[in-house]
mmCIF file of C-alpha atoms in Angstrom:
data_model
loop_
_atom_site.group_PDB
_atom_site.id
_atom_site.type_symbol
_atom_site.label_atom_id
_atom_site.label_comp_id
_atom_site.label_asym_id
_atom_site.label_seq_id
_atom_site.Cartn_x
_atom_site.Cartn_y
_atom_site.Cartn_z
ATOM 1 C CA GLY H 132 -24.839 24.808 -1.104
ATOM 2 C CA ALA H 133 -21.671 23.585 -3.314
ATOM 3 C CA VAL H 134 -21.324 19.423 -3.156
ATOM 4 C CA VAL H 135 -18.025 17.433 -4.046
ATOM 5 C CA SER H 136 -18.722 13.981 -3.900
ATOM 6 C CA GLN H 137 -16.465 11.008 -3.979
ATOM 7 C CA HIS H 138 -16.164 7.569 -5.157
ATOM 8 C CA PRO H 139 -16.092 5.080 -3.938
ATOM 9 C CA SER H 140 -16.316 5.890 0.206
ATOM 10 C CA TRP H 141 -13.505 2.800 0.728
ATOM 11 C CA VAL H 142 -11.591 0.807 -0.879
ATOM 12 C CA ILE H 143 -9.507 -2.724 -0.489
ATOM 13 C CA CYS H 144 -6.986 -4.171 -2.823
ATOM 14 C CA LYS H 145 -4.351 -6.110 -3.318
ATOM 15 C CA SER H 146 -0.988 -5.329 -3.473
ATOM 16 C CA GLY H 147 0.250 -4.569 -7.052
ATOM 17 C CA THR H 148 -3.178 -3.646 -8.140
ATOM 18 C CA SER H 149 -4.075 -0.073 -9.193
ATOM 19 C CA VAL H 150 -7.304 1.593 -8.169
ATOM 20 C CA LYS H 151 -8.927 4.562 -9.509
ATOM 21 C CA ILE H 152 -10.530 7.681 -7.207
ATOM 22 C CA GLU H 153 -13.204 10.074 -8.584
ATOM 23 C CA CYS H 154 -14.083 13.272 -7.470
ATOM 24 C CA ARG H 155 -16.976 14.971 -8.671
ATOM 25 C CA SER H 156 -18.076 18.722 -8.587
ATOM 26 C CA LEU H 157 -21.932 17.786 -8.080
ATOM 27 C CA ASP H 158 -23.577 21.367 -8.803
ATOM 28 C CA PHE H 159 -20.911 23.364 -9.548
ATOM 29 C CA GLN H 160 -17.564 23.787 -12.217
ATOM 30 C CA ALA H 161 -14.450 23.239 -10.733
ATOM 31 C CA THR H 162 -11.764 25.442 -12.495
ATOM 32 C CA THR H 163 -9.339 23.707 -9.797
ATOM 33 C CA MET H 164 -9.252 20.415 -8.141
ATOM 34 C CA PHE H 165 -7.288 19.491 -5.277
ATOM 35 C CA TRP H 166 -5.608 16.268 -4.443
ATOM 36 C CA TYR H 167 -4.978 15.304 -0.753
ATOM 37 C CA ARG H 168 -3.409 12.549 1.113
ATOM 38 C CA GLN H 169 -4.437 12.086 5.604
ATOM 39 C CA PHE H 170 -2.218 9.476 7.433
ATOM 40 C CA PRO H 171 -3.573 7.358 10.583
ATOM 41 C CA LYS H 172 -3.929 10.750 13.504
ATOM 42 C CA GLN H 173 -1.802 13.042 11.359
ATOM 43 C CA SER H 174 -3.202 16.600 8.851
ATOM 44 C CA LEU H 175 -3.906 16.487 5.554
ATOM 45 C CA MET H 176 -1.400 17.095 2.986
ATOM 46 C CA LEU H 177 -1.231 18.693 -0.250
ATOM 47 C CA MET H 178 -0.609 15.753 -2.832
ATOM 48 C CA ALA H 179 -1.491 17.098 -6.326
ATOM 49 C CA THR H 180 -3.132 20.279 -7.814
ATOM 50 C CA SER H 181 -5.124 19.792 -11.156
ATOM 51 C CA ASN H 182 -6.631 22.207 -13.550
ATOM 52 C CA GLU H 183 -9.471 21.309 -16.044
ATOM 53 C CA GLY H 184 -7.236 20.061 -19.096
ATOM 54 C CA SER H 185 -4.011 20.585 -17.930
ATOM 55 C CA LYS H 186 -1.804 18.709 -16.071
ATOM 56 C CA ALA H 187 -1.327 18.208 -12.611
ATOM 57 C CA THR H 188 1.422 19.878 -11.023
ATOM 58 C CA TYR H 189 2.728 17.795 -7.881
ATOM 59 C CA GLU H 190 4.419 18.465 -4.319
ATOM 60 C CA GLN H 191 7.330 17.905 -3.854
ATOM 61 C CA GLY H 192 8.001 14.259 -2.721
ATOM 62 C CA VAL H 193 4.551 13.024 -4.437
ATOM 63 C CA GLU H 194 5.413 10.591 -7.308
ATOM 64 C CA LYS H 195 3.568 11.420 -10.527
ATOM 65 C CA ASP H 196 4.094 8.232 -11.953
ATOM 66 C CA LYS H 197 3.009 6.720 -9.087
ATOM 67 C CA PHE H 198 -0.520 8.790 -8.272
ATOM 68 C CA LEU H 199 -1.865 9.524 -11.696
ATOM 69 C CA ILE H 200 -4.366 12.189 -12.034
ATOM 70 C CA ASN H 201 -6.513 13.153 -15.002
ATOM 71 C CA HIS H 202 -8.982 16.344 -14.733
ATOM 72 C CA ALA H 203 -10.777 15.702 -18.584
ATOM 73 C CA SER H 204 -13.758 17.978 -17.477
ATOM 74 C CA LEU H 205 -14.823 20.971 -15.281
ATOM 75 C CA THR H 206 -16.912 18.384 -13.291
ATOM 76 C CA LEU H 207 -14.598 15.787 -12.792
ATOM 77 C CA SER H 208 -11.141 14.683 -11.586
ATOM 78 C CA THR H 209 -9.938 10.774 -10.657
ATOM 79 C CA LEU H 210 -6.852 10.001 -8.613
ATOM 80 C CA THR H 211 -5.226 6.473 -9.824
ATOM 81 C CA VAL H 212 -3.067 4.950 -7.716
ATOM 82 C CA THR H 213 -0.836 2.531 -9.315
ATOM 83 C CA SER H 214 0.229 -0.562 -8.753
ATOM 84 C CA ALA H 215 -0.364 -0.079 -4.799
ATOM 85 C CA HIS H 216 1.556 -0.704 -1.390
ATOM 86 C CA PRO H 217 0.339 -1.492 1.957
ATOM 87 C CA GLU H 218 2.053 1.869 2.547
ATOM 88 C CA ASP H 219 -0.117 3.881 0.307
ATOM 89 C CA SER H 220 -3.253 2.909 2.920
ATOM 90 C CA SER H 221 -4.210 6.319 3.279
ATOM 91 C CA PHE H 222 -7.537 8.367 3.465
ATOM 92 C CA TYR H 223 -7.661 10.772 0.123
ATOM 93 C CA ILE H 224 -9.084 13.435 0.142
ATOM 94 C CA CYS H 225 -10.097 15.721 -2.829
ATOM 95 C CA SER H 226 -11.095 19.439 -3.032
ATOM 96 C CA ALA H 227 -13.123 21.679 -5.908
ATOM 97 C CA ASP H 228 -12.616 25.211 -6.749
ATOM 98 C CA MET H 229 -15.200 27.024 -7.841
ATOM 99 C CA GLY H 230 -12.548 30.039 -9.365
ATOM 100 C CA GLY H 231 -13.311 32.950 -6.686
ATOM 101 C CA PRO H 232 -11.866 34.141 -3.358
ATOM 102 C CA ASP H 233 -12.673 31.248 -0.785
ATOM 103 C CA THR H 234 -14.341 28.855 -2.319
ATOM 104 C CA GLN H 235 -12.688 25.767 -2.304
ATOM 105 C CA TYR H 236 -15.381 22.660 -1.132
ATOM 106 C CA PHE H 237 -14.099 19.056 0.363
ATOM 107 C CA GLY H 238 -15.153 15.761 -0.901
ATOM 108 C CA PRO H 239 -16.184 13.659 1.981
ATOM 109 C CA GLY H 240 -12.951 11.777 1.526
ATOM 110 C CA THR H 241 -12.306 7.815 0.346
ATOM 111 C CA ARG H 242 -10.527 5.212 2.915
ATOM 112 C CA LEU H 243 -7.898 3.353 0.825
ATOM 113 C CA THR H 244 -6.737 -0.020 2.528
ATOM 114 C CA VAL H 245 -4.191 -2.107 0.233
ATOM 115 C CA LEU H 246 -3.636 -5.789 1.700
ATOM 116 C CA ALA N 189 5.380 29.873 2.133
ATOM 117 C CA GLN N 190 2.764 30.189 4.257
ATOM 118 C CA SER N 191 2.175 27.785 7.154
ATOM 119 C CA VAL N 192 -0.207 27.750 10.552
ATOM 120 C CA THR N 193 1.002 25.927 13.209
ATOM 121 C CA GLN N 194 -1.575 24.571 15.953
ATOM 122 C CA LEU N 195 -0.236 24.701 19.373
ATOM 123 C CA ASP N 196 -1.765 22.276 21.362
ATOM 124 C CA SER N 197 -1.815 18.618 20.034
ATOM 125 C CA HIS N 198 -4.929 17.258 22.467
ATOM 126 C CA VAL N 199 -6.771 19.411 24.389
ATOM 127 C CA SER N 200 -8.753 18.252 26.944
ATOM 128 C CA VAL N 201 -11.633 19.820 28.942
ATOM 129 C CA SER N 202 -15.197 19.253 30.976
ATOM 130 C CA GLU N 203 -18.574 19.742 29.562
ATOM 131 C CA GLY N 204 -20.153 23.334 29.545
ATOM 132 C CA THR N 205 -16.371 24.597 30.006
ATOM 133 C CA PRO N 206 -14.745 26.620 27.712
ATOM 134 C CA VAL N 207 -12.686 25.680 24.520
ATOM 135 C CA LEU N 208 -9.714 27.018 23.237
ATOM 136 C CA LEU N 209 -7.447 25.892 20.400
ATOM 137 C CA ARG N 210 -4.118 27.649 19.176
ATOM 138 C CA CYS N 211 -2.929 28.507 16.135
ATOM 139 C CA ASN N 212 0.091 30.408 14.522
ATOM 140 C CA TYR N 213 0.236 31.357 11.110
ATOM 141 C CA SER N 214 2.848 32.644 8.820
ATOM 142 C CA SER N 215 2.484 34.750 5.322
ATOM 143 C CA SER N 216 4.291 37.540 3.771
ATOM 144 C CA TYR N 217 1.312 38.800 2.420
ATOM 145 C CA SER N 218 -2.623 39.016 4.279
ATOM 146 C CA PRO N 219 -3.808 35.567 4.415
ATOM 147 C CA SER N 220 -7.247 33.414 4.619
ATOM 148 C CA LEU N 221 -7.543 31.748 7.265
ATOM 149 C CA PHE N 222 -10.058 28.961 8.311
ATOM 150 C CA TRP N 223 -11.151 26.329 11.260
ATOM 151 C CA TYR N 224 -12.477 22.494 9.694
ATOM 152 C CA VAL N 225 -13.257 20.094 12.060
ATOM 153 C CA GLN N 226 -13.267 16.444 11.305
ATOM 154 C CA HIS N 227 -15.207 13.387 13.511
ATOM 155 C CA PRO N 228 -14.123 10.240 13.085
ATOM 156 C CA ASN N 229 -14.057 8.797 9.816
ATOM 157 C CA LYS N 230 -16.457 11.634 8.509
ATOM 158 C CA GLY N 231 -15.393 14.250 5.722
ATOM 159 C CA LEU N 232 -14.177 18.099 6.718
ATOM 160 C CA GLN N 233 -17.313 20.640 7.905
ATOM 161 C CA LEU N 234 -16.008 24.329 7.847
ATOM 162 C CA LEU N 235 -16.651 25.885 10.670
ATOM 163 C CA LEU N 236 -15.757 29.607 9.630
ATOM 164 C CA LYS N 237 -13.178 31.122 7.866
ATOM 165 C CA TYR N 238 -11.387 34.559 8.138
ATOM 166 C CA THR N 239 -10.970 36.905 4.324
ATOM 167 C CA SER N 240 -9.828 40.283 5.272
ATOM 168 C CA ALA N 241 -13.092 41.603 7.127
ATOM 169 C CA ALA N 242 -14.276 41.549 10.554
ATOM 170 C CA THR N 243 -11.257 40.432 12.640
ATOM 171 C CA LEU N 244 -13.934 38.448 15.182
ATOM 172 C CA VAL N 245 -15.824 35.412 12.886
ATOM 173 C CA LYS N 246 -18.802 33.452 14.004
ATOM 174 C CA GLY N 247 -18.751 30.136 12.806
ATOM 175 C CA ILE N 248 -21.351 27.620 13.250
ATOM 176 C CA ASN N 249 -22.464 25.548 16.553
ATOM 177 C CA GLY N 250 -21.071 28.689 18.690
ATOM 178 C CA PHE N 251 -17.593 28.742 17.267
ATOM 179 C CA GLU N 252 -15.895 31.591 16.614
ATOM 180 C CA ALA N 253 -12.548 32.721 15.948
ATOM 181 C CA GLU N 254 -10.822 36.448 16.429
ATOM 182 C CA PHE N 255 -8.115 37.210 13.578
ATOM 183 C CA LYS N 256 -5.116 39.111 15.547
ATOM 184 C CA LYS N 257 -2.600 40.664 12.781
ATOM 185 C CA SER N 258 -0.042 41.730 16.026
ATOM 186 C CA GLU N 259 0.085 37.947 17.122
ATOM 187 C CA THR N 260 -0.575 36.430 14.058
ATOM 188 C CA SER N 261 -2.968 34.388 15.403
ATOM 189 C CA PHE N 262 -6.237 32.847 15.103
ATOM 190 C CA HIS N 263 -7.201 30.496 17.814
ATOM 191 C CA LEU N 264 -10.775 28.984 17.918
ATOM 192 C CA THR N 265 -12.959 29.803 20.687
ATOM 193 C CA LYS N 266 -16.236 28.342 22.280
ATOM 194 C CA PRO N 267 -18.084 29.170 25.547
ATOM 195 C CA SER N 268 -19.424 25.921 26.742
ATOM 196 C CA ALA N 269 -18.312 23.111 25.248
ATOM 197 C CA HIS N 270 -20.591 20.087 24.180
ATOM 198 C CA MET N 271 -20.066 16.368 23.910
ATOM 199 C CA SER N 272 -20.249 16.858 20.248
ATOM 200 C CA ASP N 273 -17.868 18.688 19.496
ATOM 201 C CA ALA N 274 -14.824 16.191 20.691
ATOM 202 C CA ALA N 275 -13.347 15.798 16.844
ATOM 203 C CA GLU N 276 -10.293 16.887 15.725
ATOM 204 C CA TYR N 277 -10.502 20.309 14.274
ATOM 205 C CA PHE N 278 -7.505 21.844 11.700
ATOM 206 C CA CYS N 279 -6.528 25.603 11.311
ATOM 207 C CA VAL N 280 -5.946 25.947 7.175
ATOM 208 C CA VAL N 281 -4.362 28.718 5.863
ATOM 209 C CA SER N 282 -4.969 30.157 1.880
ATOM 210 C CA ASP N 283 -3.360 31.467 -0.274
ATOM 211 C CA PRO N 284 -5.824 33.699 -2.617
ATOM 212 C CA TYR N 285 -3.074 34.407 -5.326
ATOM 213 C CA ASN N 286 -2.281 30.937 -6.046
ATOM 214 C CA ASN N 287 -5.503 28.667 -6.819
ATOM 215 C CA ASN N 288 -6.222 28.497 -2.677
ATOM 216 C CA ASP N 289 -3.459 26.770 -2.276
ATOM 217 C CA MET N 290 -4.958 25.438 1.379
ATOM 218 C CA ARG N 291 -2.328 24.566 3.869
ATOM 219 C CA PHE N 292 -3.321 22.371 6.993
ATOM 220 C CA GLY N 293 -1.827 22.456 10.250
ATOM 221 C CA ALA N 294 -1.290 19.750 11.947
ATOM 222 C CA GLY N 295 -4.565 19.623 14.095
ATOM 223 C CA THR N 296 -5.984 19.557 17.547
ATOM 224 C CA ARG N 297 -7.874 17.173 19.157
ATOM 225 C CA LEU N 298 -10.651 18.397 21.307
ATOM 226 C CA THR N 299 -12.080 15.232 24.136
ATOM 227 C CA VAL N 300 -15.190 16.608 25.844
ATOM 228 C CA LYS N 301 -15.293 14.811 29.515
ATOM 229 C CA PRO N 302 -18.941 14.633 31.075
#
């Protein structure tokens, strides 16, 4: 089956530093990858959609200069939280799409804690 | 724009009794609908999905859901709850014409009492 991994699974950082989260499709090529954020006891909110080789499309209210997304290959997308602050602490989940109908697979998530 | 509404933020049942988690959708076209489960500190697991085939969809772990266009509903059911079913459940609608853009409901927390 299709597997999506995320690294790291959890990270703790100091306020003001930047953190990079990787999302990889392990056994398929992902034409599109999605990044979601989930605050405690809340639902997943789509942050951005990225297609390989092009700029990401951000949802309204998501700062593109703060959440940098790079989708350099068909198997890897990265999310960099720049100048992280405690309010950025959240569970970040990526998903990868194979390109067919309803073929989106989710990663296990990365828990970010900003001190 | 498409969206889903999960009508109950929390459902509590006794072990061995039926489970009903309610979801209504809004979409201007025939949607794809999903139910995902998330156990504490774990990733999302797909329970089942509806993609315009049979309206009664059977999923894993004894769950099933019925797509009712007239009621714009996609409720999740299970005949007999198990302790291991305690988790957060998300109803999701997907736009197959827009990069499979998925929109999540607010979630329903299922508690199973012994």
